[in-house]
Structures are given as C-alpha cells and as structure tokens.
mmCIF file of C-alpha atoms in Angstrom:
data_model
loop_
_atom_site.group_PDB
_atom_site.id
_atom_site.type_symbol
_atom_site.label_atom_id
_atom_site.label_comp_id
_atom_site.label_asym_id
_atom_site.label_seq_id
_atom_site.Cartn_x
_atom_site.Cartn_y
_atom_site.Cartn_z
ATOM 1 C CA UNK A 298 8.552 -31.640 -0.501
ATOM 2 C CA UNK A 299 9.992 -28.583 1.939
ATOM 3 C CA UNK A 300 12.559 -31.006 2.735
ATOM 4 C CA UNK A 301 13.577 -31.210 -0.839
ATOM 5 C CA UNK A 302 13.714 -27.401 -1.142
ATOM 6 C CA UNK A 303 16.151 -26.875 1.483
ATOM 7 C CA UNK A 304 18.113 -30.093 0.960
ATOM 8 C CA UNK A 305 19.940 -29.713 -2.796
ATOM 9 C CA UNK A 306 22.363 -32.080 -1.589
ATOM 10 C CA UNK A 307 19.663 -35.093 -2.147
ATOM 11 C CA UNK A 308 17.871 -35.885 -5.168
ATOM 12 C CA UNK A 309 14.391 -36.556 -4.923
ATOM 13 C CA UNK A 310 11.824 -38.503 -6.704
ATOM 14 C CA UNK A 311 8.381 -39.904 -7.633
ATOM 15 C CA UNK A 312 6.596 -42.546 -8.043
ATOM 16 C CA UNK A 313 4.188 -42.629 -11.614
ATOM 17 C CA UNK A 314 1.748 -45.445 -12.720
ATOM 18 C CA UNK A 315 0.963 -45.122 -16.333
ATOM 19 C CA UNK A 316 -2.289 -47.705 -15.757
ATOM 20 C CA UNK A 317 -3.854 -44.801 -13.308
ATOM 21 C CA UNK A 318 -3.576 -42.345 -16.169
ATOM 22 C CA UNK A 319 -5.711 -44.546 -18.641
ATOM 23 C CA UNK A 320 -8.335 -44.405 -15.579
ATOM 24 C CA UNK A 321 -7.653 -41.627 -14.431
ATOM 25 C CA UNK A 322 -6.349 -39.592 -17.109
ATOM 26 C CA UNK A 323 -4.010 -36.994 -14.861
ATOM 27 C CA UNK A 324 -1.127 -38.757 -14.401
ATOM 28 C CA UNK A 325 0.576 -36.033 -16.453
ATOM 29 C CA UNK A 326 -0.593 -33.470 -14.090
ATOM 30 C CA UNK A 327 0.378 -34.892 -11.188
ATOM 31 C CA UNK A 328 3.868 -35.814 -12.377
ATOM 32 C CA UNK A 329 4.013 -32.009 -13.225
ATOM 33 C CA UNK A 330 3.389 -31.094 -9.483
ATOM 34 C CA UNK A 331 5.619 -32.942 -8.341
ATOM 35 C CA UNK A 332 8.205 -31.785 -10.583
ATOM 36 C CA UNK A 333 7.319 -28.027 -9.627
ATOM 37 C CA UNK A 334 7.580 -29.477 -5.816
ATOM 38 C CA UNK A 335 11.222 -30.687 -6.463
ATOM 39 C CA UNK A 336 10.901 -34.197 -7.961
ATOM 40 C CA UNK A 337 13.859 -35.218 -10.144
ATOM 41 C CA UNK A 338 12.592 -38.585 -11.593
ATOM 42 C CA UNK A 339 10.366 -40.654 -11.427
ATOM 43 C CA UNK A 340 10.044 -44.479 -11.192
ATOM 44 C CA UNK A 341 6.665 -46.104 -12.460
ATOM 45 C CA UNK A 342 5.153 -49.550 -11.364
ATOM 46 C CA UNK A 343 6.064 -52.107 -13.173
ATOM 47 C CA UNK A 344 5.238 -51.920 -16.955
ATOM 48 C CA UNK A 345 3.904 -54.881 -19.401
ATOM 49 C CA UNK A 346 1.386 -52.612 -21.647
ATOM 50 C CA UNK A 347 3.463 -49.994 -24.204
ATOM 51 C CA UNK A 348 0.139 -48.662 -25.047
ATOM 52 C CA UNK A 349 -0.257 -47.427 -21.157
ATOM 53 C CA UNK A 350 3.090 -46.506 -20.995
ATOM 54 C CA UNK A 351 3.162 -44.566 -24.852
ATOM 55 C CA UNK A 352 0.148 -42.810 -23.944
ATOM 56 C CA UNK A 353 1.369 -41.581 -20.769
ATOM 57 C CA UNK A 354 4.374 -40.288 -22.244
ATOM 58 C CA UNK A 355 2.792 -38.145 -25.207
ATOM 59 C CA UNK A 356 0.476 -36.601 -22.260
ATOM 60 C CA UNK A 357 3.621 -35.855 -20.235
ATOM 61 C CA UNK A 358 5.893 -34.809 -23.327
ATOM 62 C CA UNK A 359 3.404 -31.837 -24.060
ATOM 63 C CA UNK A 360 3.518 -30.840 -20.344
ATOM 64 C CA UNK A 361 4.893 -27.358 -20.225
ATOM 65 C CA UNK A 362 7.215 -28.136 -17.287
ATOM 66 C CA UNK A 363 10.873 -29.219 -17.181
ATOM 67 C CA UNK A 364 11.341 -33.078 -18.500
ATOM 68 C CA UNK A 365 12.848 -35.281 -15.539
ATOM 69 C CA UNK A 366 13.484 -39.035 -16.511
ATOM 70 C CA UNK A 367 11.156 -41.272 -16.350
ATOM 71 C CA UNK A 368 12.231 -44.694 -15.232
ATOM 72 C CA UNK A 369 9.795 -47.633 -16.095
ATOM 73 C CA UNK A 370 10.193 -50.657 -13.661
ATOM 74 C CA UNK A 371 10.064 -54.095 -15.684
ATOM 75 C CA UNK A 372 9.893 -57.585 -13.488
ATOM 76 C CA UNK A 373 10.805 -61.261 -14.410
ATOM 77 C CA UNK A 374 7.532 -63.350 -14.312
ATOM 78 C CA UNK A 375 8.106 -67.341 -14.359
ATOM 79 C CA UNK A 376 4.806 -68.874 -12.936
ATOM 80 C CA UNK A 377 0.834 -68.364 -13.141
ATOM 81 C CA UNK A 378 0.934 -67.605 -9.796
ATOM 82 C CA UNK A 379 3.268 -64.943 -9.847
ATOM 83 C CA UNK A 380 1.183 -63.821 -12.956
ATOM 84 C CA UNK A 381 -1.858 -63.582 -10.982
ATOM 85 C CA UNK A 382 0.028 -61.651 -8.358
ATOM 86 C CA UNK A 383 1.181 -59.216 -10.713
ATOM 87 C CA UNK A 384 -2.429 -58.196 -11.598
ATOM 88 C CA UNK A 385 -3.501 -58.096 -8.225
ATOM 89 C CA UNK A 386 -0.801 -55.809 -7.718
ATOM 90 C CA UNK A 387 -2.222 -53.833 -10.630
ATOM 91 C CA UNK A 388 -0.245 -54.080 -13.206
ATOM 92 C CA UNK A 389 -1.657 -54.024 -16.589
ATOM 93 C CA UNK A 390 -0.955 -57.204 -18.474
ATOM 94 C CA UNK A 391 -2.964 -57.737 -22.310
ATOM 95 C CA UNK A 392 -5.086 -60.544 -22.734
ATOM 96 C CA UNK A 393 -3.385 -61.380 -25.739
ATOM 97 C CA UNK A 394 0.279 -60.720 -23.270
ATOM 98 C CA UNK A 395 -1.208 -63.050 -20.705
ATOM 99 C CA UNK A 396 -1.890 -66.025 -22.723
ATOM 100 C CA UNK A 397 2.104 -65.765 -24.554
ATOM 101 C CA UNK A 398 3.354 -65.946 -21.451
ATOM 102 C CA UNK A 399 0.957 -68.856 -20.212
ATOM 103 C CA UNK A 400 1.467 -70.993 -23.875
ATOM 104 C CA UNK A 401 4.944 -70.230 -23.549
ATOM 105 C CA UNK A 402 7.163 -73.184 -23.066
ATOM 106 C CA UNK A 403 9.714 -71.352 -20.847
ATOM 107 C CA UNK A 404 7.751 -68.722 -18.900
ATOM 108 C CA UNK A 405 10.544 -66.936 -17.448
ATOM 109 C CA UNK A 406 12.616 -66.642 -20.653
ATOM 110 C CA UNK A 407 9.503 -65.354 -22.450
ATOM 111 C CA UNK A 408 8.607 -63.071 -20.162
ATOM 112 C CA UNK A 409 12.022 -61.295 -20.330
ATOM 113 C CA UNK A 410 12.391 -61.434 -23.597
ATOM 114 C CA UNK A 411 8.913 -59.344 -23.327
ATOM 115 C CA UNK A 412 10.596 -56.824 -20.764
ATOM 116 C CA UNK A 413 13.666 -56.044 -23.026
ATOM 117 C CA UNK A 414 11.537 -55.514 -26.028
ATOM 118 C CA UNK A 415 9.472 -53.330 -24.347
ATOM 119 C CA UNK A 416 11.784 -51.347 -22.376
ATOM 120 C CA UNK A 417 13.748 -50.915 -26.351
ATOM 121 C CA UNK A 418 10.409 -49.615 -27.542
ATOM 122 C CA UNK A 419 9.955 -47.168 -24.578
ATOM 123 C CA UNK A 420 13.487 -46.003 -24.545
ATOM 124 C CA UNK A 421 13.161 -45.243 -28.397
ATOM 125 C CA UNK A 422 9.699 -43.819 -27.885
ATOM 126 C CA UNK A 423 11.291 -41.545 -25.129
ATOM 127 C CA UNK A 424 13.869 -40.158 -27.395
ATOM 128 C CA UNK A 425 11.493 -39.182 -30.216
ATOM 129 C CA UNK A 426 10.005 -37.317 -27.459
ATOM 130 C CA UNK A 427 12.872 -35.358 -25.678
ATOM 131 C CA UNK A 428 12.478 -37.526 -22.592
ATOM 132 C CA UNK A 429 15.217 -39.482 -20.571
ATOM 133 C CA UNK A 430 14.168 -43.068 -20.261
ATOM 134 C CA UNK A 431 15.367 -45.268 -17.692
ATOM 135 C CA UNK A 432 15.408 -49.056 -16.708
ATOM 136 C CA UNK A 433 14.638 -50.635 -12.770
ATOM 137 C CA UNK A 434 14.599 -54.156 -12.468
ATOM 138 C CA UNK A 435 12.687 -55.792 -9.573
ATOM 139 C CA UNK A 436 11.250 -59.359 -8.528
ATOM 140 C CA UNK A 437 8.105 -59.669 -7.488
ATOM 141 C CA UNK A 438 8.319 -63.807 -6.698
ATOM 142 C CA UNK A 439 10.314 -64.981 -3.555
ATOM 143 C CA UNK A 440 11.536 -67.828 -5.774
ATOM 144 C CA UNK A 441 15.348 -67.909 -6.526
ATOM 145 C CA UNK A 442 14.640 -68.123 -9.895
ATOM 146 C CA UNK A 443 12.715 -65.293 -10.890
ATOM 147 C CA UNK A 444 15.120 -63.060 -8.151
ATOM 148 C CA UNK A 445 18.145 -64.288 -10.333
ATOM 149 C CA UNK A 446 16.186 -63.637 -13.618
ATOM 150 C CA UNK A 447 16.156 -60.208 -12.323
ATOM 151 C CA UNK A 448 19.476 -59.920 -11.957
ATOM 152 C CA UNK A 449 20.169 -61.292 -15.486
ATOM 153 C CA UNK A 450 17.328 -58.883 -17.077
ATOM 154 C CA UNK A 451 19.158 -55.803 -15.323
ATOM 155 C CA UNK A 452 22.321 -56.620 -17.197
ATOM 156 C CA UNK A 453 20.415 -57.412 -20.137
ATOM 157 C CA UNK A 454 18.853 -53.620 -20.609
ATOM 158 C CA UNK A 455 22.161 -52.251 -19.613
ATOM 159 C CA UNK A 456 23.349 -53.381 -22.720
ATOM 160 C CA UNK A 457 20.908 -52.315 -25.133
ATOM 161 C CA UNK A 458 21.642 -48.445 -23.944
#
C-alpha cells in the first residue's frame, strides 16, 4: 500500500468476499482500510447468494469512508462437477440455487440466466445505495464450453448497463 501512495499513475485495488462477512461480519471494515490505504475498487469472489452480497453492501453503504466500486465476479457453471468445485472454492451457492441448477435441463444456460439476474438485482441494489456496481466475468471449468459461456455472459451484462 506505500507503493500505491507514491504511484498515482496506477490504480489500485482489492479483493472483497461478501460470504466472509456473513462469518465474519467485518468485511465492511476491512474494505474501509483498504480504501484509507489507497484501494480504488474492489473485485469480490464470485457471487451466487444476493442475500450475502445485499447484506454486505448495506454494511459497506453506511461506512463513513469514500464509496469505491464494487465489482462482483459472476462465473458460468455447466456441470456437477464444476458445481462442486465452486463450493470448494467457497462460494456460497443456496440449497434451493443448487438443486435449479442440478434439475435444470440445460445447466449452463440456467446458470447464466442466474448470473444476469443477479448481477441486475445487485447493480439496482447498488444504486439505491450510492454505490458503483460493476460486472467481472470468469470461468472456473477448463472446458471450452463453460470458457465460451463466459465470454457470452460478459457481453450479456454489458448490455443490461
């Protein structure tokens, strides 16, 4: 963080995982530290829970610190496997989430539909709040199918802004 004190020509961010606040319940806080240490956003694991991700926002949104956008990271799932991977990973998937996506007839397609419905809910929720929200896209599977559903769920979210 000295680096980002004496280097305004770079912008630096943050990682934030809305699941650690609901166990931990200081994600806020240490968002706002690394705000005061020069963050400028901040990107968040991938997100499949708005509860998580709501309640994380009303905790940061009465922070009294500047408000740096928050980008929530949403990821393509098209298998049980990758699924399972996903919650190893630690990302916070409902029961009720979980067995959608498994009954669904086309994973993949459900699954994104999922992702662009949430991030429309967190962008919304964001603005209510006075907070910029922002979109990654990532893979977690090495299959080209869920890398390419990526791709299409990028362009998908870039639309609905």
């Amino acid at each position: 963080y000295e680096i980002a004190k004496s280097r305004t020509d770079i912008v630096y961010g943050g990682i934030c995982i809305p699941e650690r606040h609901i166990t931990k319940g200081d994600e806020h806080l240490r968002v706002a530290q690394k705000i005061q240490q020069g963050c400028k956003f901040f990107i968040t694991q991938a997100v499949y829970d708005d509860k998580n991700a709501k309640k994380f926002l009303d905790y940061y949104a009465k922070l009294d610190a500047p408000k740096v956008p928050i980008i929530f990271t949403f990821t393509p799932c098209g298998s049980a496997r990758s699924l399972e991977f996903m919650k190893w990973l630690g990302i916070e998937i409902s029961p009720k989430t979980e067995q959608e996506l498994l009954g669904a007839q086309d994973m993949l397609a459900h699954s994104m539909k999922h992702s662009a419905k949430l991030f429309g809910e967190l962008y919304e929720y964001g603005k209510r709040l006075g907070i910029s929200i922002g979109a990654n896209v990532e893979s977690v599977a090495k299959n080209k199918t869920d890398i390419a559903a990526a791709v299409t769920l990028f362009s998908s979210l870039k639309t609905m802004i």
